[in-house]
Short mmCIF file of C-alpha atoms in Angstrom, two decimals:
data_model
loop_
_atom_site.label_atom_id
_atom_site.label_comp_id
_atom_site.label_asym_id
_atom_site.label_seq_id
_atom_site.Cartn_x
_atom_site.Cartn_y
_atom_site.Cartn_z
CA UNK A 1 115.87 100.44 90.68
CA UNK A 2 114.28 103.83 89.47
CA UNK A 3 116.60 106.52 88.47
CA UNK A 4 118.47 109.06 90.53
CA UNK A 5 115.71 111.03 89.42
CA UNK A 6 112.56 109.04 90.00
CA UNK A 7 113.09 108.04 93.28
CA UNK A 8 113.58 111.47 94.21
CA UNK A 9 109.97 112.77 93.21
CA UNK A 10 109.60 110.42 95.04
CA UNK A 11 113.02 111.60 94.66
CA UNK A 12 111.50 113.77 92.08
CA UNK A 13 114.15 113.01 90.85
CA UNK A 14 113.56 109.86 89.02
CA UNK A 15 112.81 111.32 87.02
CA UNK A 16 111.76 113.84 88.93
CA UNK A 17 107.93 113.44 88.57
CA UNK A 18 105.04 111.64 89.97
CA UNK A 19 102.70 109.08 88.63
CA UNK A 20 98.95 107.99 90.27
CA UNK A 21 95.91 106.59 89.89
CA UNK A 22 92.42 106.75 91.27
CA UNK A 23 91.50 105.60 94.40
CA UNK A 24 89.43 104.68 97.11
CA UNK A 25 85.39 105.65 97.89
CA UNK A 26 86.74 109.18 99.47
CA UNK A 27 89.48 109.50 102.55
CA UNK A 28 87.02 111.35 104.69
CA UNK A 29 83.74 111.37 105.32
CA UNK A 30 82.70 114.29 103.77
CA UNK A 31 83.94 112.85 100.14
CA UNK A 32 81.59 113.80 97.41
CA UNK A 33 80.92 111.48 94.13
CA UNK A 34 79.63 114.07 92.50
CA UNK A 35 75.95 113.76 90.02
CA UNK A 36 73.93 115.64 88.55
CA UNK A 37 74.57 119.50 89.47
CA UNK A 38 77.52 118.56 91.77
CA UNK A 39 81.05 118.44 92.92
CA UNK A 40 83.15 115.31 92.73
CA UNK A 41 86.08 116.00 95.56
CA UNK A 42 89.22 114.00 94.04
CA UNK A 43 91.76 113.25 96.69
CA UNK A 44 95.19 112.72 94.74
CA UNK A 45 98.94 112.02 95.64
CA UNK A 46 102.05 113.20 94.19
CA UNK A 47 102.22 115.99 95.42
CA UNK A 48 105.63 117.51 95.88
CA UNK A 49 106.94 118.60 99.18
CA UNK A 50 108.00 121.95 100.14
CA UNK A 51 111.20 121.33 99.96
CA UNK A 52 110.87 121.09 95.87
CA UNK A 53 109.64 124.11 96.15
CA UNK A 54 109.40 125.08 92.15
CA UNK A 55 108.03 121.27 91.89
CA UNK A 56 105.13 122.14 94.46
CA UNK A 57 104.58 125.38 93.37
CA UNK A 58 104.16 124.01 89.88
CA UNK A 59 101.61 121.29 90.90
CA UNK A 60 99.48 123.57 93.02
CA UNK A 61 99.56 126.24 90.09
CA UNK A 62 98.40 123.04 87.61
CA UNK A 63 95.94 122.49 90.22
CA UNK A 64 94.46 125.90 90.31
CA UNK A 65 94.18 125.85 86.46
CA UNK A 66 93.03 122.50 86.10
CA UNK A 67 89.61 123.27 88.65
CA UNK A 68 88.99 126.63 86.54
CA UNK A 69 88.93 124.82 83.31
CA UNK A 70 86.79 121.79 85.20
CA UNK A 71 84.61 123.74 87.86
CA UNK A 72 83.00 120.22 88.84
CA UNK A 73 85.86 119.09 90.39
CA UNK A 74 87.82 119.92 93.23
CA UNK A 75 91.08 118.32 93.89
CA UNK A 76 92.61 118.04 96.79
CA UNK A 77 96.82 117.36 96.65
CA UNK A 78 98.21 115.08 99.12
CA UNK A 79 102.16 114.84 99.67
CA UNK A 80 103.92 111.74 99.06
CA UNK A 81 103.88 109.14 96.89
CA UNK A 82 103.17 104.79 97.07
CA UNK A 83 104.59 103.42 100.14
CA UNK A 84 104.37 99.64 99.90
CA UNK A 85 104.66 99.55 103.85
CA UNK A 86 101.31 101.47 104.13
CA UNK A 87 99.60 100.92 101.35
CA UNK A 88 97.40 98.08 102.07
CA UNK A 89 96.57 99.47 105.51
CA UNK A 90 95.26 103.06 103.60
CA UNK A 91 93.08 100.80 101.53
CA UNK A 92 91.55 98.62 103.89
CA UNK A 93 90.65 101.70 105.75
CA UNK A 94 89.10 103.76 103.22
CA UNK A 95 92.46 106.32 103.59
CA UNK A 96 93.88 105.76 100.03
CA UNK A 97 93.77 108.85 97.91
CA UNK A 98 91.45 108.43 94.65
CA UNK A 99 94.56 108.80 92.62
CA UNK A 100 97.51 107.74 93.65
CA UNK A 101 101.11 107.36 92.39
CA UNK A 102 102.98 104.10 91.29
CA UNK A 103 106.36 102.76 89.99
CA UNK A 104 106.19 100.62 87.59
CA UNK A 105 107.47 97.59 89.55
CA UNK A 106 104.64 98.07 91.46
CA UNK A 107 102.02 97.39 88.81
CA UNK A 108 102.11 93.84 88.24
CA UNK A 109 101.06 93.07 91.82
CA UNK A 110 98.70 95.66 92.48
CA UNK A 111 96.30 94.15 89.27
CA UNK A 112 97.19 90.75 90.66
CA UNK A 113 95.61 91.81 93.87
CA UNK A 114 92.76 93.88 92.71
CA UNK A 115 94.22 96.62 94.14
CA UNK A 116 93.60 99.12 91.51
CA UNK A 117 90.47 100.03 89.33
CA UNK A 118 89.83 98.82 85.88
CA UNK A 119 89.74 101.83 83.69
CA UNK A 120 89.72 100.33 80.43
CA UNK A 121 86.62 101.29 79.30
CA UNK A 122 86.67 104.96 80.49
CA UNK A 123 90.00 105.65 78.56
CA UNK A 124 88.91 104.27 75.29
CA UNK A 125 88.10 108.17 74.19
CA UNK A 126 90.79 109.71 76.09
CA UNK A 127 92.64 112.12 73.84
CA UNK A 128 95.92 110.98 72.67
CA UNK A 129 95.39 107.53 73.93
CA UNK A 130 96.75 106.27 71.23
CA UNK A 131 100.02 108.37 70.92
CA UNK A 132 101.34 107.04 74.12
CA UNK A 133 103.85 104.69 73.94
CA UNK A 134 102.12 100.69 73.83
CA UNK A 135 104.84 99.21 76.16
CA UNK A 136 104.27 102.03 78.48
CA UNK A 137 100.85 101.37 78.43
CA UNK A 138 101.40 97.65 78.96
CA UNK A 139 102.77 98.30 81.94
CA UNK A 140 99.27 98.84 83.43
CA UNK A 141 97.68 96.09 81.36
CA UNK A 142 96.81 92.31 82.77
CA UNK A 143 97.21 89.14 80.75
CA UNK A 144 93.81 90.08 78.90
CA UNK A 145 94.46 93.77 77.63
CA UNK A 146 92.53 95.17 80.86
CA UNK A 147 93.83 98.93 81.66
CA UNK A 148 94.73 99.50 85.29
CA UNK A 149 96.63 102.81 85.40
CA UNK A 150 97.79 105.22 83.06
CA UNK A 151 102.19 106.08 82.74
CA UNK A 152 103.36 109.57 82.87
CA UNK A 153 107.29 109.39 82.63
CA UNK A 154 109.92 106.99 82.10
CA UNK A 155 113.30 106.77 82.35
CA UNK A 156 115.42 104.28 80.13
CA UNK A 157 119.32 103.72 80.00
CA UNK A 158 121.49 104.97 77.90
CA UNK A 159 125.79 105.09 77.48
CA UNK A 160 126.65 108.75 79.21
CA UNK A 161 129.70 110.25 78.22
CA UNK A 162 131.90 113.22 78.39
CA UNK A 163 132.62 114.99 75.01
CA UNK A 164 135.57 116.62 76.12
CA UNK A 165 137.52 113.51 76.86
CA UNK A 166 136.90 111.99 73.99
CA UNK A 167 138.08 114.60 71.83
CA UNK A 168 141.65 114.73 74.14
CA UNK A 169 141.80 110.83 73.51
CA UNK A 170 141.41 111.77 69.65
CA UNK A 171 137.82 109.98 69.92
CA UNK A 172 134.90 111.18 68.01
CA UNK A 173 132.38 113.06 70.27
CA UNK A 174 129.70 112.92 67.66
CA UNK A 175 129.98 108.91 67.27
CA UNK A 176 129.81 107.41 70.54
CA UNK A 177 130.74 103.80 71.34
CA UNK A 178 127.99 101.24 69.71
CA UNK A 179 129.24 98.11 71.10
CA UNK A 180 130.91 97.05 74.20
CA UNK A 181 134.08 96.30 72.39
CA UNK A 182 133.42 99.98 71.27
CA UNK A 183 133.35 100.77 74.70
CA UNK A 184 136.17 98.88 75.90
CA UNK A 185 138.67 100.41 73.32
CA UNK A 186 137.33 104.07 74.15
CA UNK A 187 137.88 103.16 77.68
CA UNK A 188 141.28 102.14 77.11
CA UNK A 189 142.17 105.55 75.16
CA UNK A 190 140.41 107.80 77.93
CA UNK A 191 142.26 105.83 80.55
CA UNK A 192 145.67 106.10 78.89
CA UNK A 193 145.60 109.94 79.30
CA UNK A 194 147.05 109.71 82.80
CA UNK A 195 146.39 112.14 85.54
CA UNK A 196 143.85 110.01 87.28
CA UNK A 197 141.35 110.02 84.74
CA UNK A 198 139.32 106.99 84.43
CA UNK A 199 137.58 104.99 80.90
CA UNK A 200 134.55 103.50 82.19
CA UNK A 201 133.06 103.21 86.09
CA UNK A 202 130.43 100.92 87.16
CA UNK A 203 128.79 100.84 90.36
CA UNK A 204 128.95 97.55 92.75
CA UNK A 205 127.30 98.04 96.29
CA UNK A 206 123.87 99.79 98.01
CA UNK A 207 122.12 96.88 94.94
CA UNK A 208 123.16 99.42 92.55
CA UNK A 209 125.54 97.11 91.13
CA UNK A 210 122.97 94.45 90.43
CA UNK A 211 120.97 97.20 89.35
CA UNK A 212 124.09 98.19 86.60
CA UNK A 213 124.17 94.24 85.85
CA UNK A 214 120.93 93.91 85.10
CA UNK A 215 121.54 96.68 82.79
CA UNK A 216 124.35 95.20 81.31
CA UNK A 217 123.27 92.38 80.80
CA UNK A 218 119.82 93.38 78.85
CA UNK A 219 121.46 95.28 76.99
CA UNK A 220 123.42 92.05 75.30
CA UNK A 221 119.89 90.48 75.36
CA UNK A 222 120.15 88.50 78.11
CA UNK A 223 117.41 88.44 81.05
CA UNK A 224 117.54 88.71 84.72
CA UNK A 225 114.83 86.09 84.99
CA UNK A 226 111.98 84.54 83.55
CA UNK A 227 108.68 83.47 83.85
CA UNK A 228 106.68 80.11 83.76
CA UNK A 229 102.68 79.43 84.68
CA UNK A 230 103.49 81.76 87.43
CA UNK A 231 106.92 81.30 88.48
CA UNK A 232 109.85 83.57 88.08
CA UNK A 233 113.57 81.84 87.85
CA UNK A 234 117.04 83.27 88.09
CA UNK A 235 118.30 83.45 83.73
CA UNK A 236 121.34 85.79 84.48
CA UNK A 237 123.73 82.59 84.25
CA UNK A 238 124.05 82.63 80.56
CA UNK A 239 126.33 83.56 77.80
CA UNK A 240 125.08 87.26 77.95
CA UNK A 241 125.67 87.06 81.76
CA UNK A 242 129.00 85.80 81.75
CA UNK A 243 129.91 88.30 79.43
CA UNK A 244 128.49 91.21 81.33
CA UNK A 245 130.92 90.44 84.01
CA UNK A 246 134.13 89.05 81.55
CA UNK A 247 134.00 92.64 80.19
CA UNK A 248 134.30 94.42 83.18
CA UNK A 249 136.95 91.72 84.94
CA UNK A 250 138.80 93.11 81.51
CA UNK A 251 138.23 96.62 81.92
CA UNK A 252 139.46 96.40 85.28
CA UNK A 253 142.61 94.11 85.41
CA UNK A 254 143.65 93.23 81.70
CA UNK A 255 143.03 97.05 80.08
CA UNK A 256 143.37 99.22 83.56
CA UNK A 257 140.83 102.00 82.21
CA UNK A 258 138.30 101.55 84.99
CA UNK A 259 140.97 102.75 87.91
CA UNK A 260 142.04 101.05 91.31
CA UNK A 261 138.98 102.95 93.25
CA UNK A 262 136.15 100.19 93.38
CA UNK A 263 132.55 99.43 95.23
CA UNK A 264 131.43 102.74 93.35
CA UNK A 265 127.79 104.32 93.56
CA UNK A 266 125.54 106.47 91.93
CA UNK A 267 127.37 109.68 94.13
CA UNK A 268 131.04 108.71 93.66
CA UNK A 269 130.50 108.30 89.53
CA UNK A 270 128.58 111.55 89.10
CA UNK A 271 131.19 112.94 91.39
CA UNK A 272 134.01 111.65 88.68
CA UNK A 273 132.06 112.59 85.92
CA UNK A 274 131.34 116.22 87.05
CA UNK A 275 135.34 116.87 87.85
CA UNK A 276 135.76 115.82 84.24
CA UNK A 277 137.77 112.44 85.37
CA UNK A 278 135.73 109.85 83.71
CA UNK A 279 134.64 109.21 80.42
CA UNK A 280 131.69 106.70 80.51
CA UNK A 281 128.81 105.09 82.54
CA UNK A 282 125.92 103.81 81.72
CA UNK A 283 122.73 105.93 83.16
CA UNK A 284 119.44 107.44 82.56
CA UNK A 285 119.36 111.29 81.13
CA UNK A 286 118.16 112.46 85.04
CA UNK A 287 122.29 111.72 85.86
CA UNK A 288 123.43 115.04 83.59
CA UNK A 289 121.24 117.14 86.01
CA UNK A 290 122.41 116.00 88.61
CA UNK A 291 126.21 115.87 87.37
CA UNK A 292 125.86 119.78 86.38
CA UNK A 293 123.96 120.88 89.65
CA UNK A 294 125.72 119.06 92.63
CA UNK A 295 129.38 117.97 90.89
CA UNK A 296 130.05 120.97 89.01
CA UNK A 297 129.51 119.49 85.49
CA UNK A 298 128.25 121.53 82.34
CA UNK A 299 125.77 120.48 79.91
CA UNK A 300 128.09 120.91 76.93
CA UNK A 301 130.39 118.54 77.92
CA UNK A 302 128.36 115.63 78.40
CA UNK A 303 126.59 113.22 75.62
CA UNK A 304 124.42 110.23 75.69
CA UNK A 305 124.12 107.51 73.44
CA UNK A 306 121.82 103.98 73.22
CA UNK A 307 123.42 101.20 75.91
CA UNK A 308 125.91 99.60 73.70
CA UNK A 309 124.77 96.75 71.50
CA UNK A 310 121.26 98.08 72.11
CA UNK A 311 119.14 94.76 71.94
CA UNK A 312 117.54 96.09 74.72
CA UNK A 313 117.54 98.28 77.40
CA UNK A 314 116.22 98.51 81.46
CA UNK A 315 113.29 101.03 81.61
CA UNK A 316 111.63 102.37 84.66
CA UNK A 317 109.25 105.26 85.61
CA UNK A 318 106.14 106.24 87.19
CA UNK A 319 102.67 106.66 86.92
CA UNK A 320 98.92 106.96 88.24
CA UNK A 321 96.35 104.40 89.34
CA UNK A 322 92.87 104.69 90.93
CA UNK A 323 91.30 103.00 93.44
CA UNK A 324 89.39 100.36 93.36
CA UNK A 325 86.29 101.92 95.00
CA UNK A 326 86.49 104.84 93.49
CA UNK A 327 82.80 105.40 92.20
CA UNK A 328 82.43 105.91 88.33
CA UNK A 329 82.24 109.85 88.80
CA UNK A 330 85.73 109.80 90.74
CA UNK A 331 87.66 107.34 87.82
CA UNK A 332 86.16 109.37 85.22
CA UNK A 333 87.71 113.04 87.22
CA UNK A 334 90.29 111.19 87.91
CA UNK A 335 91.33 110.33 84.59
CA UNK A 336 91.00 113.83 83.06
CA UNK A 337 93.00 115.44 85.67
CA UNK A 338 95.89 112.96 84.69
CA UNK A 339 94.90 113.47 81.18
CA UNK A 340 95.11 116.94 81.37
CA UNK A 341 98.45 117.52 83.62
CA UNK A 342 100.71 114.56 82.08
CA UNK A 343 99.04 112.86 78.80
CA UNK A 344 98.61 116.05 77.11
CA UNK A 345 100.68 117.23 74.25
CA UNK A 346 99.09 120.44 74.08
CA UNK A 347 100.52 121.52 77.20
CA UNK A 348 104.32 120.74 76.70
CA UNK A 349 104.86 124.65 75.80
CA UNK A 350 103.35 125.32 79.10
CA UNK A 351 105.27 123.11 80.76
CA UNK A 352 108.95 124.28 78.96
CA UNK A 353 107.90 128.22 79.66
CA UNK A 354 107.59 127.29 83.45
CA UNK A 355 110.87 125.15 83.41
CA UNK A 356 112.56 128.07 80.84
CA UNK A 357 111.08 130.74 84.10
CA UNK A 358 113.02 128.51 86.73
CA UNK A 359 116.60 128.51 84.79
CA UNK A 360 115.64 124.49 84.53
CA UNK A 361 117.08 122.67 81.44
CA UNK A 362 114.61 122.06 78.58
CA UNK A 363 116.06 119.72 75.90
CA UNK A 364 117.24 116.51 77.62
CA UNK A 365 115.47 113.31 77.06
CA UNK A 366 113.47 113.68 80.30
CA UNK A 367 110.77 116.48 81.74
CA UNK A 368 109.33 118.60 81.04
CA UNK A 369 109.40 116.77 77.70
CA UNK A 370 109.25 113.05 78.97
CA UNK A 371 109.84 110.91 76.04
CA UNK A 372 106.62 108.77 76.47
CA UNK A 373 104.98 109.56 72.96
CA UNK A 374 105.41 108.17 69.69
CA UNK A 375 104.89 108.68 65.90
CA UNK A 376 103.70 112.31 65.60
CA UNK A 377 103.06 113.61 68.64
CA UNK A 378 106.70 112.41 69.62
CA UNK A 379 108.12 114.55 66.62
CA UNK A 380 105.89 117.74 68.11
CA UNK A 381 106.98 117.31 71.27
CA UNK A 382 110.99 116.53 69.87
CA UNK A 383 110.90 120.14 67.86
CA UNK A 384 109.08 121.90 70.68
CA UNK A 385 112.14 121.14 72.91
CA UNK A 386 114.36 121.91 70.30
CA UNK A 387 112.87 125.12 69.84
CA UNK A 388 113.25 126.06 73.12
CA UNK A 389 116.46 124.23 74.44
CA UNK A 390 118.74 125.86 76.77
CA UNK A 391 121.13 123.03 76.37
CA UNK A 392 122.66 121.36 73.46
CA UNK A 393 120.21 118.96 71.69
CA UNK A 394 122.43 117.51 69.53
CA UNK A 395 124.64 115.95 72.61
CA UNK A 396 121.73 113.67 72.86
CA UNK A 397 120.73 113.27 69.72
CA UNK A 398 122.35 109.74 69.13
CA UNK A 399 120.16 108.57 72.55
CA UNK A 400 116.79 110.77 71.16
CA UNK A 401 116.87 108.57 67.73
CA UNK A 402 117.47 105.08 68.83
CA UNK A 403 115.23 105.44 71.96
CA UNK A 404 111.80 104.02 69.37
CA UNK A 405 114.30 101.34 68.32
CA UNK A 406 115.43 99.43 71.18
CA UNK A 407 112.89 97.28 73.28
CA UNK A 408 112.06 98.13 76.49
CA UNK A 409 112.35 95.52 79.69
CA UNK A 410 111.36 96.37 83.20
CA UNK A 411 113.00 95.76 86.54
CA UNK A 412 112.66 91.91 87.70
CA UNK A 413 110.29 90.93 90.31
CA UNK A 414 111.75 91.16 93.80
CA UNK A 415 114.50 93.86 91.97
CA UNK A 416 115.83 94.92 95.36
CA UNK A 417 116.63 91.52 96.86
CA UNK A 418 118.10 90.17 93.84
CA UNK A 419 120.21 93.23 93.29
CA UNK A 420 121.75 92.86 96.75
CA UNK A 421 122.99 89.23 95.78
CA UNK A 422 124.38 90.42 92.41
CA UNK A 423 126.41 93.02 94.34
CA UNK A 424 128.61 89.75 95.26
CA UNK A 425 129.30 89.41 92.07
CA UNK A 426 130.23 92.88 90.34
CA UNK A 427 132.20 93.86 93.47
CA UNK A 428 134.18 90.97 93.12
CA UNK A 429 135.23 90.76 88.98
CA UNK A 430 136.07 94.29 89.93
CA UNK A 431 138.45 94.21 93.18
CA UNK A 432 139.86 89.98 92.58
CA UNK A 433 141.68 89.42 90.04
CA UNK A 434 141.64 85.78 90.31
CA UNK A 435 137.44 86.26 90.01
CA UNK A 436 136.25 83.07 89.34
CA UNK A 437 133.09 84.11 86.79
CA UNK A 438 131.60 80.70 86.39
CA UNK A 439 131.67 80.06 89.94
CA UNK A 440 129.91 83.57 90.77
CA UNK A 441 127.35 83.17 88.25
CA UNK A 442 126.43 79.63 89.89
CA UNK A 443 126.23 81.02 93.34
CA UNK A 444 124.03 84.04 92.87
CA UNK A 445 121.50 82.27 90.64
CA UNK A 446 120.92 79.82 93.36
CA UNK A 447 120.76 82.45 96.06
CA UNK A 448 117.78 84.18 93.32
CA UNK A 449 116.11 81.07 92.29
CA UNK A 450 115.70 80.82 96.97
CA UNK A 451 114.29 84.43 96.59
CA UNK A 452 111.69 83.63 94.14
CA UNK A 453 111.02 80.68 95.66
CA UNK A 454 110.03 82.19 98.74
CA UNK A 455 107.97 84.77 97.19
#
């Protein structure tokens, strides 16, 4: 499950921002390829709707610069973003843009289906190719190494917590939990402060508790599910799993810092957090924008640290991939107008002066500074935003310097379904007592091993 953020670009918000690829031989008639002399007409997607209106007035301005820089090509925004419902439909009939946006869920079965154009040879000169991050890039890959798409943001989880309570619980601010026994006995402290304040809140229904699981659990290790010659199984019923959901029976019932209010979601924890109630959560960095605009929050007061244990840790995010009849002239536009609007370094002051215009924050671990670089382009981009920041840097920091550190691992196949039957089992080590772990575990990873099964 994206982000707050990313599903709101598409919920601009995971993440806010938008990720495509090339598509299709033209959505009308009139399409041009482009040659010798001419115009290629690139159709893409992603573009924001008016409702976002310093998103879309952002992308149309990129748009406008991008065609004076590249007179030879004329793009032509669409709204929206990948709808699985449609998409097949669009492509049959010659109606999917030449670039259009994808989660990265969707990846794996769009190469599987030949659903996307093979760019790998066209991106081999591609400026800062090789500063992007390699699992990101993976993402996009088949089994062989072939490039399908290119990312432009991610999102990956980290421990959020408020400063401020942590202090009042005489808890350093500045060394944030690294374990989940760290956690546990910060939760206990924060909790024990009375007044309805809360230690640590986890979310159990709408999937976003198998969602939270799933986080949990990777980072102990532990998978969701795994893979062999082509089938996925249920692996959540392990050590790591069962102690995923022993902690939080704990939490709950034996240490009473996770409060009597259960079957939480994303809007009832930000809600807690921004009223200054709850110490910690786990979340991506979109959740402290969200906290300070809609709950009242303020930047100062939050921090964010690696997921505790940090073996690894639940990534998501977006990007672009083109279609597969898009004629070479189209891939090759295509992939400098992604190049040039989210793979290029040399635009991130751009990008922070517009954001700095809108009285948007510039320093978290998210646009318009995505952290999808590495080595040195990663420490350009790091000291551009802290050049610039109009929030405090160093409340991140602990989350900015593990991020290279701790592996990355995706969403599971079928995510949603099997995050609906993990809701089972979070809501109930958090509202029964008497939760009988074993017997939860057993039950869900039969109900998941039906689901892939199925699929």
């Amino acid at each position: 499950m994206p982000s707050t953020r990313s599903r709101s670009l598409a919920l601009a918000t995971v993440t806010a921002v938008s990720l495509t690829a090339l598509a299709a031989c033209g959505t009308s008639s009139d399409s041009s390829d482009g040659g010798p002399g001419g115009t290629v007409k690139l159709d893409v997607n992603g573009q924001p709707p008016k409702t976002q209106a310093f998103e879309r007035k952002l992308f149309d301005k990129h748009v406008r610069q991008f065609e004076k820089a590249n007179p030879d090509i004329d793009i032509v925004p669409h709204e929206g973003f990948m709808d699985p419902k449609t998409f097949n439909a669009k492509l049959a009939g010659g109606k999917l843009e030449d670039v259009f946006y994808v989660y990265f869920t969707d990846t794996r079965g769009l190469i599987a289906k030949k659903q996307a154009a093979d760019i790998t040879d066209q991106i081999k000169d591609m400026p800062h190719r090789d500063d992007v991050q390699d699992a990101l890039m993976k993402v996009f890959q088949d089994e062989r190494g072939r490039q399908y798409g290119l990312p432009t943001a991610n999102y990956s989880m980290g421990l959020l917590y408020n400063r401020t309570l942590f202090e009042k619980a005489g808890l350093d601010p500045d060394k944030p939990p690294r374990t989940w026994a760290d956690v546990r006995a910060a939760a206990r402290k924060i909790a024990k402060l009375g007044d309805n304040t809360v230690g640590y809140a986890d979310f159990s229904k709408n999937n976003q508790g198998g969602w939270h699981f799933t986080a949990e659990l990777y980072s102990r290790g532990g998978r969701l599910a795994t893979e062999h010659d082509g089938k996925w199984k249920a692996a959540f019923n392990s050590a790591a799993g069962r102690a995923t959901l022993q902690d939080l029976h704990d939490m709950r019932w034996k240490d009473d810092a996770m409060g009597s209010k259960q079957l939480l979601q994303a809007e009832d924890v930000q809600r807690m957090m921004g009223s200054g109630k709850l110490g910690m959560y786990l979340s991506a960095a979109d959740n402290i924008t969200v906290i300070a605009k809609q709950f009242g929050g303020k930047y100062r007061d939050f921090g964010l640290a690696p997921v505790p244990d940090a073996k690894s840790t639940l990534i998501g995010g977006e990007g672009y991939m083109i279609n597969p009849k898009a004629s070479p002239e189209k891939i090759e536009a295509g992939i400098k107008w992604l190049q040039w609007k989210y793979l290029s370094p040399d635009l991130v002051e751009r990008n922070i002066r517009d954001h700095l215009a809108a009285d948007l924050p510039v320093g978290l671990p998210m646009p318009p500074t995505p952290d999808i670089w590495k080595g040195e382009v990663r420490d350009r981009v790091e000291k551009a935003k802290r050049k610039h920041a109009n929030v405090p840097v160093g409340n991140y920091q602990p989350f900015m310097d593990a991020a290279p550190r701790v592996p990355g691992v995706l969403e599971p196949p079928e995510a949603q379904q099997v995050y609906a039957v993990l809701d089972g089992a979070m809501q109930a080590v958090l509202t029964k007592e008497d939760a009988d772990i074993d017997a939860l575990l057993d039950a869900a990873e039969k109900k998941v091993d039906q689901i892939y099964g199925a699929s």
